[in-house]
């Protein structure tokens, strides 16, 4: 690795990420990529981060200072989703099991906190179920033909964040052994 850094990341740049990583209008649809047995899903999402795995440093040093390494929450959450998928569908594991019960509990709590923090206000069409005695209950239709698929959402541009992560990756520093 070269001791020079193409783009030293400064704390002010981390603070301005909201401008660097804009919102985009995005419509989700079901994807076979994330099916229960598709082991390439992990590679597709997390593998695009490159050798540094999405970890960056805020100090612009020429060597890695382990006290100044940071990771973006979105990538931690995606790692946790993958761990939960592998836990539910063991045949989908792409690598050796590192999903201890404590790790899985951590991931469930981490994803819960992320959902609450994001507080996505997108309105989704509800399904109405009527019981035999006429009582109504409401929920969300999870079928592939659901109206939820096709709902437009405002999302952070993950491609822009991935580009940012690669540009300031810890893998560009001397001493990084991945």
GROMACS .gro file of C-alpha atoms in nm:
model
  178
    1UNK     CA    1   0.000   0.000   0.000
    2UNK     CA    2   0.109   0.352  -0.070
    3UNK     CA    3   0.170   0.590   0.219
    4UNK     CA    4   0.003   0.871   0.027
    5UNK     CA    5  -0.369   0.927   0.060
    6UNK     CA    6  -0.563   1.050  -0.240
    7UNK     CA    7  -0.843   1.208  -0.035
    8UNK     CA    8  -0.778   1.254   0.337
    9UNK     CA    9  -1.114   1.255   0.511
   10UNK     CA   10  -1.167   1.541   0.751
   11UNK     CA   11  -1.424   1.554   1.031
   12UNK     CA   12  -1.600   1.843   0.853
   13UNK     CA   13  -1.658   1.613   0.554
   14UNK     CA   14  -1.823   1.355   0.778
   15UNK     CA   15  -2.046   1.630   0.917
   16UNK     CA   16  -2.144   1.730   0.562
   17UNK     CA   17  -2.241   1.378   0.449
   18UNK     CA   18  -2.603   1.487   0.416
   19UNK     CA   19  -2.497   1.702   0.120
   20UNK     CA   20  -2.252   1.445  -0.020
   21UNK     CA   21  -2.504   1.159   0.000
   22UNK     CA   22  -2.833   1.306  -0.123
   23UNK     CA   23  -3.182   1.162  -0.106
   24UNK     CA   24  -3.324   0.999  -0.416
   25UNK     CA   25  -3.674   0.884  -0.507
   26UNK     CA   26  -3.666   0.503  -0.510
   27UNK     CA   27  -3.928   0.235  -0.568
   28UNK     CA   28  -3.855  -0.109  -0.427
   29UNK     CA   29  -3.978  -0.434  -0.577
   30UNK     CA   30  -3.929  -0.798  -0.474
   31UNK     CA   31  -3.590  -0.930  -0.581
   32UNK     CA   32  -3.482  -1.289  -0.637
   33UNK     CA   33  -3.131  -1.173  -0.544
   34UNK     CA   34  -3.236  -1.179  -0.178
   35UNK     CA   35  -3.413  -1.513  -0.186
   36UNK     CA   36  -3.349  -1.758   0.093
   37UNK     CA   37  -3.088  -1.960  -0.095
   38UNK     CA   38  -2.907  -1.695  -0.296
   39UNK     CA   39  -2.559  -1.673  -0.142
   40UNK     CA   40  -2.455  -1.400  -0.386
   41UNK     CA   41  -2.679  -1.144  -0.210
   42UNK     CA   42  -2.411  -1.084   0.054
   43UNK     CA   43  -2.145  -1.045  -0.212
   44UNK     CA   44  -2.368  -0.810  -0.413
   45UNK     CA   45  -2.433  -0.561  -0.134
   46UNK     CA   46  -2.138  -0.584   0.103
   47UNK     CA   47  -1.884  -0.698  -0.157
   48UNK     CA   48  -1.923  -0.372  -0.349
   49UNK     CA   49  -1.754  -0.192  -0.059
   50UNK     CA   50  -1.411  -0.320  -0.158
   51UNK     CA   51  -1.119  -0.421   0.061
   52UNK     CA   52  -1.198  -0.177   0.344
   53UNK     CA   53  -1.547  -0.316   0.389
   54UNK     CA   54  -1.698   0.033   0.416
   55UNK     CA   55  -1.473   0.139   0.703
   56UNK     CA   56  -1.324   0.489   0.686
   57UNK     CA   57  -1.101   0.709   0.900
   58UNK     CA   58  -1.166   1.070   0.989
   59UNK     CA   59  -0.809   1.181   1.047
   60UNK     CA   60  -0.641   1.174   0.706
   61UNK     CA   61  -0.340   0.985   0.833
   62UNK     CA   62  -0.095   0.789   0.623
   63UNK     CA   63  -0.124   0.487   0.853
   64UNK     CA   64  -0.423   0.328   1.021
   65UNK     CA   65  -0.496   0.448   1.375
   66UNK     CA   66  -0.733   0.187   1.513
   67UNK     CA   67  -0.887   0.448   1.747
   68UNK     CA   68  -1.000   0.655   1.448
   69UNK     CA   69  -1.177   0.395   1.232
   70UNK     CA   70  -1.549   0.434   1.167
   71UNK     CA   71  -1.815   0.242   0.979
   72UNK     CA   72  -2.146   0.361   0.839
   73UNK     CA   73  -2.454   0.231   1.016
   74UNK     CA   74  -2.622   0.125   0.690
   75UNK     CA   75  -2.348  -0.132   0.623
   76UNK     CA   76  -2.363  -0.262   0.980
   77UNK     CA   77  -2.741  -0.299   0.939
   78UNK     CA   78  -2.703  -0.482   0.607
   79UNK     CA   79  -2.451  -0.716   0.771
   80UNK     CA   80  -2.709  -0.784   1.044
   81UNK     CA   81  -2.987  -0.849   0.793
   82UNK     CA   82  -2.759  -1.098   0.618
   83UNK     CA   83  -2.681  -1.268   0.951
   84UNK     CA   84  -3.054  -1.295   1.029
   85UNK     CA   85  -3.122  -1.437   0.681
   86UNK     CA   86  -2.847  -1.695   0.727
   87UNK     CA   87  -2.985  -1.781   1.071
   88UNK     CA   88  -3.334  -1.838   0.929
   89UNK     CA   89  -3.214  -2.011   0.612
   90UNK     CA   90  -2.889  -2.195   0.703
   91UNK     CA   91  -2.850  -2.325   0.347
   92UNK     CA   92  -2.787  -1.965   0.235
   93UNK     CA   93  -2.462  -1.924   0.430
   94UNK     CA   94  -2.179  -1.799   0.213
   95UNK     CA   95  -1.908  -1.850   0.474
   96UNK     CA   96  -1.829  -2.005   0.810
   97UNK     CA   97  -2.087  -1.946   1.081
   98UNK     CA   98  -2.015  -1.643   1.296
   99UNK     CA   99  -2.375  -1.604   1.408
  100UNK     CA  100  -2.362  -1.684   1.778
  101UNK     CA  101  -2.689  -1.635   1.969
  102UNK     CA  102  -2.544  -1.318   2.126
  103UNK     CA  103  -2.446  -1.183   1.783
  104UNK     CA  104  -2.794  -1.256   1.648
  105UNK     CA  105  -2.959  -1.083   1.948
  106UNK     CA  106  -2.731  -0.784   1.890
  107UNK     CA  107  -2.830  -0.771   1.523
  108UNK     CA  108  -3.204  -0.788   1.590
  109UNK     CA  109  -3.172  -0.502   1.839
  110UNK     CA  110  -2.945  -0.305   1.603
  111UNK     CA  111  -3.190  -0.331   1.312
  112UNK     CA  112  -3.480  -0.237   1.542
  113UNK     CA  113  -3.295   0.076   1.653
  114UNK     CA  114  -3.209   0.166   1.293
  115UNK     CA  115  -3.571   0.140   1.185
  116UNK     CA  116  -3.682   0.359   1.475
  117UNK     CA  117  -3.404   0.610   1.405
  118UNK     CA  118  -3.493   0.635   1.036
  119UNK     CA  119  -3.864   0.674   1.120
  120UNK     CA  120  -3.960   0.629   0.754
  121UNK     CA  121  -4.287   0.816   0.702
  122UNK     CA  122  -4.371   0.659   0.366
  123UNK     CA  123  -4.743   0.576   0.361
  124UNK     CA  124  -4.803   0.213   0.263
  125UNK     CA  125  -5.136   0.072   0.155
  126UNK     CA  126  -5.285  -0.140   0.435
  127UNK     CA  127  -5.464  -0.469   0.394
  128UNK     CA  128  -5.797  -0.518   0.565
  129UNK     CA  129  -5.899  -0.855   0.701
  130UNK     CA  130  -6.258  -0.921   0.803
  131UNK     CA  131  -6.319  -1.207   1.043
  132UNK     CA  132  -6.623  -1.436   1.025
  133UNK     CA  133  -6.796  -1.226   1.293
  134UNK     CA  134  -6.740  -0.905   1.095
  135UNK     CA  135  -6.452  -0.759   1.295
  136UNK     CA  136  -6.187  -0.581   1.093
  137UNK     CA  137  -5.814  -0.596   1.146
  138UNK     CA  138  -5.548  -0.410   0.957
  139UNK     CA  139  -5.201  -0.514   0.853
  140UNK     CA  140  -4.953  -0.499   0.568
  141UNK     CA  141  -4.981  -0.721   0.264
  142UNK     CA  142  -4.651  -0.905   0.220
  143UNK     CA  143  -4.738  -1.091  -0.100
  144UNK     CA  144  -4.525  -1.029  -0.412
  145UNK     CA  145  -4.822  -0.855  -0.576
  146UNK     CA  146  -4.876  -0.625  -0.278
  147UNK     CA  147  -4.933  -0.254  -0.331
  148UNK     CA  148  -4.641  -0.198  -0.091
  149UNK     CA  149  -4.412  -0.297  -0.377
  150UNK     CA  150  -4.413  -0.002  -0.608
  151UNK     CA  151  -4.454   0.256  -0.332
  152UNK     CA  152  -4.218   0.545  -0.393
  153UNK     CA  153  -3.981   0.629  -0.107
  154UNK     CA  154  -3.721   0.895  -0.039
  155UNK     CA  155  -3.397   0.714   0.036
  156UNK     CA  156  -3.033   0.801   0.080
  157UNK     CA  157  -2.840   0.730  -0.237
  158UNK     CA  158  -2.657   0.411  -0.136
  159UNK     CA  159  -2.444   0.422  -0.451
  160UNK     CA  160  -2.315   0.768  -0.354
  161UNK     CA  161  -2.237   0.650   0.000
  162UNK     CA  162  -2.057   0.341  -0.133
  163UNK     CA  163  -1.848   0.565  -0.359
  164UNK     CA  164  -1.767   0.788  -0.062
  165UNK     CA  165  -1.671   0.482   0.147
  166UNK     CA  166  -1.437   0.357  -0.123
  167UNK     CA  167  -1.275   0.698  -0.169
  168UNK     CA  168  -1.192   0.722   0.203
  169UNK     CA  169  -1.145   0.350   0.272
  170UNK     CA  170  -0.908   0.238   0.544
  171UNK     CA  171  -0.773  -0.006   0.284
  172UNK     CA  172  -0.580   0.283   0.126
  173UNK     CA  173  -0.362   0.318   0.436
  174UNK     CA  174  -0.034   0.154   0.522
  175UNK     CA  175  -0.083  -0.108   0.788
  176UNK     CA  176  -0.432  -0.211   0.679
  177UNK     CA  177  -0.440  -0.587   0.655
  178UNK     CA  178  -0.814  -0.628   0.593
   0.00000   0.00000   0.00000
